[in-house]
């Protein structure tokens, strides 16, 4: 049976946004900066299908139902926030990948370390060996009343 919901491609994007109005507006601004503010996002968990190809970010038609693994961090004026997402491709014949996210009030370096730790544990739990890892992060020192950073792995069909 052919699986209509098996992504063939994906991309990673990040964004940050601020607002003096609300947390929701800061989130919306972060999505716009990331290039996915016009999409209807559906959060999914953390498996990359075998042979799913990473491509550069592309424009998606407004209103498209879009599946994402999303990392999001919100904060208030004066805070520093971060969000990151990473994936690991496995060495063995199963060949699929795993995705981990991190969001917190920590440095970019700490976020990267946390994502690597999460990916290594996910691989270990599956008795799989990692071939390669890729991580992207976004940080923000908030000047406005509200701030938001996001990192997303966006699936394409």
Coordinates of N, CA and C in Angstrom, one line a residue:
X1 N 0.8 -1.2 0.0 CA 0.0 0.0 0.0 C 0.9 1.2 0.0
X2 N 0.6 2.2 -0.9 CA 1.4 3.4 -1.0 C 1.0 4.4 0.1
X3 N 1.9 4.9 0.8 CA 1.7 5.8 1.9 C 1.7 7.3 1.4
X4 N 0.5 7.9 1.4 CA 0.4 9.3 0.9 C 1.0 10.3 1.9
X5 N 1.2 9.9 3.1 CA 1.8 10.8 4.1 C 3.2 10.6 4.4
X6 N 3.9 10.0 3.5 CA 5.4 9.8 3.7 C 6.1 10.9 2.9
X7 N 6.7 11.8 3.7 CA 7.4 12.9 3.1 C 8.6 12.5 2.2
X8 N 8.8 13.2 1.1 CA 9.9 12.9 0.2 C 11.1 13.9 0.4
X9 N 10.7 15.1 0.9 CA 11.7 16.1 1.1 C 11.4 16.9 2.4
X10 N 12.4 17.6 2.8 CA 12.3 18.5 4.0 C 13.3 19.6 4.0
X11 N 13.0 20.6 4.7 CA 14.0 21.7 5.0 C 13.9 22.2 6.4
X12 N 15.0 22.8 6.8 CA 15.1 23.4 8.2 C 15.1 24.9 8.0
X13 N 14.3 25.5 8.9 CA 14.3 27.0 8.9 C 14.2 27.5 10.4
X14 N 14.7 28.7 10.6 CA 14.6 29.3 11.9 C 14.1 30.7 11.8
X15 N 13.5 31.3 12.8 CA 13.1 32.7 12.8 C 12.9 33.2 14.2
X16 N 13.0 34.5 14.3 CA 12.7 35.2 15.6 C 11.8 36.4 15.4
X17 N 11.0 36.7 16.4 CA 10.1 37.8 16.2 C 9.8 38.4 17.6
X18 N 9.5 39.7 17.5 CA 9.1 40.4 18.7 C 7.8 41.2 18.5
X19 N 7.2 41.6 19.6 CA 6.0 42.3 19.6 C 5.8 43.0 20.9
X20 N 5.2 44.2 20.8 CA 4.7 44.9 22.0 C 3.3 44.6 22.3
X21 N 2.6 43.8 21.5 CA 1.2 43.5 21.6 C 1.0 42.3 22.4
X22 N 1.6 41.1 21.9 CA 1.3 39.8 22.6 C 2.3 38.8 22.2
X23 N 2.3 37.7 23.0 CA 3.2 36.6 22.7 C 2.8 35.9 21.4
X24 N 1.5 35.9 21.1 CA 1.0 35.3 19.8 C 1.6 36.1 18.6
X25 N 1.6 37.4 18.7 CA 2.2 38.2 17.6 C 3.7 38.0 17.5
X26 N 4.4 37.8 18.6 CA 5.8 37.5 18.5 C 6.0 36.2 17.8
X27 N 5.2 35.2 18.1 CA 5.2 33.9 17.5 C 5.0 34.0 16.0
X28 N 3.9 34.8 15.6 CA 3.6 35.0 14.2 C 4.7 35.7 13.5
X29 N 5.4 36.6 14.1 CA 6.5 37.3 13.5 C 7.7 36.4 13.3
X30 N 7.9 35.5 14.2 CA 9.0 34.5 14.1 C 8.7 33.5 12.9
X31 N 7.4 33.1 12.8 CA 7.0 32.2 11.7 C 7.2 32.9 10.4
X32 N 6.9 34.2 10.3 CA 7.0 35.0 9.1 C 8.5 35.1 8.7
X33 N 9.4 35.4 9.7 CA 10.8 35.4 9.4 C 11.4 34.1 8.9
X34 N 10.8 33.0 9.4 CA 11.2 31.7 9.0 C 10.7 31.3 7.7
X35 N 9.7 32.1 7.1 CA 9.2 31.7 5.8 C 8.0 30.8 5.9
X36 N 7.4 30.5 7.0 CA 6.3 29.6 7.1 C 5.1 30.2 7.8
X37 N 5.1 31.5 7.9 CA 4.0 32.3 8.5 C 2.7 32.2 7.7
X38 N 2.7 31.7 6.5 CA 1.5 31.6 5.7 C 0.9 30.2 5.7
X39 N 1.5 29.3 6.4 CA 1.1 27.9 6.5 C 0.3 27.6 7.7
X40 N -0.6 26.5 7.5 CA -1.3 26.0 8.6 C -0.4 24.8 9.1
X41 N 0.2 25.0 10.3 CA 1.2 24.1 10.8 C 0.6 23.0 11.6
X42 N 1.0 21.8 11.4 CA 0.6 20.6 12.2 C 1.9 20.0 12.7
X43 N 2.0 20.0 14.1 CA 3.2 19.5 14.7 C 3.1 18.0 14.7
X44 N 4.3 17.4 14.3 CA 4.4 15.9 14.3 C 5.7 15.6 15.1
X45 N 5.8 14.3 15.4 CA 7.0 13.8 16.1 C 8.2 13.7 15.2
X46 N 9.1 12.8 15.6 CA 10.5 13.0 15.3 C 11.2 11.9 14.4
X47 N 10.5 11.5 13.4 CA 11.2 10.5 12.5 C 11.3 11.0 11.1
X48 N 12.5 11.0 10.5 CA 12.7 11.3 9.1 C 12.6 10.0 8.3
X49 N 11.8 10.0 7.3 CA 11.7 8.7 6.5 C 13.0 8.4 5.8
X50 N 13.2 7.2 5.5 CA 14.4 6.7 4.7 C 14.4 7.5 3.4
X51 N 15.5 7.9 3.0 CA 15.7 8.6 1.7 C 15.0 9.9 1.5
X52 N 14.6 10.5 2.6 CA 13.9 11.8 2.6 C 15.1 12.8 2.4
X53 N 14.9 13.7 1.3 CA 16.0 14.6 0.9 C 15.9 15.9 1.5
X54 N 17.0 16.4 2.1 CA 17.0 17.8 2.5 C 17.2 18.8 1.4
X55 N 16.4 19.8 1.3 CA 16.5 20.8 0.3 C 16.6 22.2 0.9
X56 N 17.0 23.2 0.2 CA 16.9 24.6 0.7 C 15.5 25.0 1.0
X57 N 15.2 25.9 1.9 CA 13.8 26.3 2.1 C 13.1 26.8 0.9
X58 N 11.9 26.5 0.7 CA 11.1 26.8 -0.4 C 9.8 27.6 0.0
X59 N 9.2 28.3 -0.9 CA 8.0 29.0 -0.6 C 6.9 28.0 -0.7
X60 N 6.0 28.1 0.3 CA 4.8 27.1 0.3 C 3.6 28.0 0.1
X61 N 2.6 27.4 -0.7 CA 1.4 28.1 -1.0 C 0.6 28.5 0.3
X62 N 0.2 29.7 0.4 CA -0.6 30.1 1.6 C -1.8 29.2 1.9
X63 N -1.9 28.8 3.1 CA -3.0 28.0 3.5 C -2.7 26.5 3.5
X64 N -1.6 26.1 3.0 CA -1.2 24.7 2.9 C -1.1 24.1 4.3
X65 N -1.7 22.9 4.5 CA -1.5 22.1 5.7 C -0.1 21.6 5.6
X66 N 0.7 22.0 6.6 CA 2.2 21.8 6.6 C 2.6 21.1 7.8
X67 N 3.2 19.9 7.7 CA 3.7 19.1 8.8 C 5.1 19.6 9.2
X68 N 5.3 19.8 10.5 CA 6.6 20.3 11.0 C 6.9 19.6 12.3
X69 N 8.2 19.5 12.6 CA 8.7 19.3 13.9 C 9.2 20.7 14.4
X70 N 8.6 21.2 15.4 CA 8.7 22.6 15.8 C 9.3 22.8 17.2
X71 N 10.3 23.6 17.3 CA 10.9 24.0 18.6 C 10.6 25.5 18.7
X72 N 10.0 25.8 19.9 CA 9.5 27.2 20.1 C 9.9 27.7 21.5
X73 N 10.4 28.9 21.6 CA 10.7 29.4 22.9 C 10.1 30.8 23.0
X74 N 9.4 31.2 24.0 CA 8.8 32.5 24.2 C 9.5 33.2 25.4
X75 N 9.5 34.5 25.4 CA 10.1 35.2 26.5 C 9.6 36.6 26.6
X76 N 10.1 37.3 27.6 CA 9.6 38.7 27.8 C 10.9 39.6 27.8
X77 N 10.6 40.9 27.7 CA 11.6 41.9 27.6 C 12.8 41.7 28.6
X78 N 14.0 41.8 28.0 CA 15.2 41.6 28.8 C 15.7 40.1 28.8
X79 N 14.9 39.2 28.4 CA 15.4 37.8 28.5 C 16.1 37.4 27.2
X80 N 16.9 36.4 27.3 CA 17.6 35.8 26.1 C 17.0 34.4 26.0
X81 N 16.5 34.1 24.8 CA 15.8 32.8 24.6 C 16.5 32.1 23.3
X82 N 16.3 30.8 23.3 CA 16.8 30.0 22.2 C 15.9 28.9 21.8
X83 N 16.0 28.5 20.6 CA 15.3 27.3 20.1 C 16.2 26.6 19.1
X84 N 16.2 25.3 19.0 CA 17.0 24.6 18.1 C 16.4 23.3 17.6
X85 N 16.8 22.8 16.5 CA 16.3 21.6 15.9 C 17.5 20.9 15.3
X86 N 17.5 19.6 15.4 CA 18.6 18.8 14.8 C 18.1 17.5 14.3
X87 N 18.8 16.9 13.4 CA 18.5 15.6 13.0 C 19.7 14.7 12.8
X88 N 19.5 13.4 12.9 CA 20.6 12.5 12.7 C 20.1 11.4 11.7
X89 N 21.0 11.1 10.8 CA 20.8 10.0 9.8 C 21.5 8.8 10.4
X90 N 20.9 7.7 10.3 CA 21.5 6.4 10.8 C 22.4 5.7 9.8
X91 N 23.3 4.9 10.3 CA 24.3 4.2 9.5 C 23.7 2.9 9.0
X92 N 22.8 2.3 9.7 CA 22.4 0.9 9.3 C 21.4 0.9 8.2
X93 N 21.1 -0.3 7.8 CA 20.2 -0.5 6.6 C 18.8 0.1 6.8
X94 N 18.4 0.3 8.0 CA 17.1 0.9 8.1 C 17.1 2.3 7.6
X95 N 18.2 3.0 7.7 CA 18.4 4.3 7.0 C 17.5 5.5 7.3
X96 N 16.6 5.4 8.2 CA 15.8 6.5 8.5 C 16.5 7.4 9.5
X97 N 15.9 8.6 9.7 CA 16.5 9.6 10.6 C 15.7 9.9 11.8
X98 N 16.3 10.6 12.8 CA 15.6 11.0 14.0 C 15.7 12.5 14.1
X99 N 14.8 13.1 14.8 CA 14.8 14.6 14.9 C 14.6 14.9 16.4
X100 N 15.4 15.9 16.9 CA 15.2 16.4 18.3 C 15.2 17.9 18.3
X101 N 14.5 18.4 19.3 CA 14.4 19.8 19.4 C 14.8 20.2 20.8
X102 N 15.1 21.5 21.0 CA 15.4 22.1 22.3 C 15.0 23.5 22.3
X103 N 14.4 23.9 23.4 CA 14.0 25.3 23.6 C 14.1 25.7 25.1
X104 N 14.8 26.8 25.3 CA 15.0 27.2 26.7 C 15.6 28.6 26.7
X105 N 15.9 29.0 27.9 CA 16.7 30.3 28.1 C 18.1 29.9 28.3
X106 N 18.8 29.5 27.2 CA 20.2 29.1 27.3 C 20.9 29.6 26.0
X107 N 22.2 29.4 26.1 CA 23.0 29.9 24.9 C 22.9 28.9 23.7
X108 N 23.3 29.4 22.6 CA 23.2 28.6 21.4 C 24.1 27.4 21.5
X109 N 25.3 27.5 22.2 CA 26.2 26.4 22.4 C 25.5 25.3 23.2
X110 N 24.9 25.8 24.3 CA 24.2 24.8 25.2 C 23.0 24.1 24.5
X111 N 22.3 24.9 23.7 CA 21.2 24.3 22.9 C 21.7 23.2 22.0
X112 N 22.8 23.5 21.3 CA 23.4 22.5 20.4 C 23.8 21.2 21.2
X113 N 24.4 21.4 22.4 CA 24.9 20.3 23.2 C 23.7 19.4 23.6
X114 N 22.6 20.1 24.0 CA 21.4 19.4 24.4 C 20.8 18.6 23.3
X115 N 20.7 19.2 22.1 CA 20.2 18.4 20.9 C 21.0 17.2 20.6
X116 N 22.3 17.4 20.6 CA 23.2 16.2 20.4 C 23.0 15.1 21.4
X117 N 22.9 15.5 22.7 CA 22.6 14.5 23.7 C 21.3 13.8 23.4
X118 N 20.3 14.5 23.1 CA 19.0 13.9 22.8 C 19.0 13.0 21.6
X119 N 19.7 13.4 20.6 CA 19.8 12.5 19.4 C 20.6 11.3 19.7
X120 N 21.6 11.4 20.5 CA 22.4 10.2 20.8 C 21.6 9.2 21.6
X121 N 20.8 9.7 22.6 CA 20.0 8.8 23.4 C 18.9 8.2 22.5
X122 N 18.3 9.0 21.6 CA 17.3 8.4 20.7 C 17.8 7.3 19.9
X123 N 19.1 7.5 19.3 CA 19.7 6.5 18.5 C 20.0 5.2 19.4
X124 N 20.5 5.4 20.6 CA 20.9 4.3 21.5 C 19.6 3.5 21.8
X125 N 18.5 4.2 22.1 CA 17.2 3.5 22.4 C 16.8 2.6 21.3
X126 N 17.1 3.0 20.0 CA 16.8 2.2 18.8 C 17.9 1.2 18.4
X127 N 18.9 1.2 19.2 CA 20.1 0.4 18.9 C 20.6 0.7 17.5
X128 N 20.7 2.0 17.2 CA 21.2 2.4 15.9 C 22.4 3.3 16.1
X129 N 23.2 3.4 15.0 CA 24.5 4.2 15.0 C 24.3 5.4 14.1
X130 N 24.7 6.5 14.6 CA 24.6 7.8 13.9 C 25.6 7.9 12.8
X131 N 25.2 8.2 11.6 CA 26.2 8.5 10.5 C 26.5 10.0 10.5
X132 N 25.5 10.9 10.6 CA 25.8 12.3 10.6 C 24.7 13.1 11.3
X133 N 25.0 14.2 11.8 CA 24.1 15.1 12.6 C 24.1 16.5 12.0
X134 N 23.0 17.1 11.9 CA 22.9 18.5 11.5 C 22.0 19.3 12.5
X135 N 22.4 20.4 13.0 CA 21.7 21.2 14.0 C 21.6 22.7 13.5
X136 N 20.5 23.3 13.7 CA 20.3 24.7 13.5 C 19.6 25.3 14.8
X137 N 20.1 26.5 15.1 CA 19.5 27.2 16.3 C 19.2 28.6 16.0
X138 N 18.4 29.2 16.9 CA 18.1 30.6 16.8 C 18.1 31.2 18.2
X139 N 18.7 32.4 18.4 CA 18.6 33.0 19.7 C 18.1 34.4 19.6
X140 N 17.7 35.0 20.7 CA 17.1 36.3 20.7 C 17.2 37.0 22.1
X141 N 17.8 38.2 22.1 CA 17.7 39.0 23.3 C 16.6 39.9 23.1
X142 N 15.5 39.8 23.9 CA 14.3 40.5 23.7 C 14.3 42.0 24.1
X143 N 14.0 42.8 23.1 CA 13.9 44.3 23.3 C 12.5 44.8 23.5
X144 N 11.6 44.1 22.9 CA 10.1 44.4 23.0 C 9.5 43.8 24.2
X145 N 8.2 43.9 24.4 CA 7.5 43.3 25.5 C 7.5 41.8 25.4
X146 N 7.4 41.2 24.2 CA 7.4 39.8 24.0 C 8.3 39.4 22.9
X147 N 8.9 38.2 23.0 CA 9.8 37.7 22.0 C 9.5 36.2 21.8
X148 N 9.9 35.7 20.6 CA 9.7 34.3 20.3 C 10.8 33.9 19.3
X149 N 11.4 32.7 19.5 CA 12.3 32.1 18.5 C 11.7 30.7 18.1
X150 N 11.9 30.4 16.9 CA 11.5 29.0 16.4 C 12.6 28.4 15.6
X151 N 12.6 27.1 15.6 CA 13.4 26.3 14.7 C 12.4 25.2 14.2
X152 N 12.4 24.9 12.9 CA 11.4 24.0 12.4 C 12.1 23.1 11.3
X153 N 11.7 21.8 11.4 CA 12.0 20.9 10.3 C 10.6 20.8 9.5
X154 N 10.6 21.2 8.3 CA 9.4 21.2 7.5 C 9.3 20.1 6.5
X155 N 8.3 19.3 6.6 CA 8.2 18.2 5.6 C 7.4 18.6 4.4
X156 N 7.9 18.1 3.2 CA 7.2 18.3 1.9 C 6.9 17.0 1.3
X157 N 5.7 16.9 0.6 CA 5.3 15.7 0.0 C 5.3 15.8 -1.5

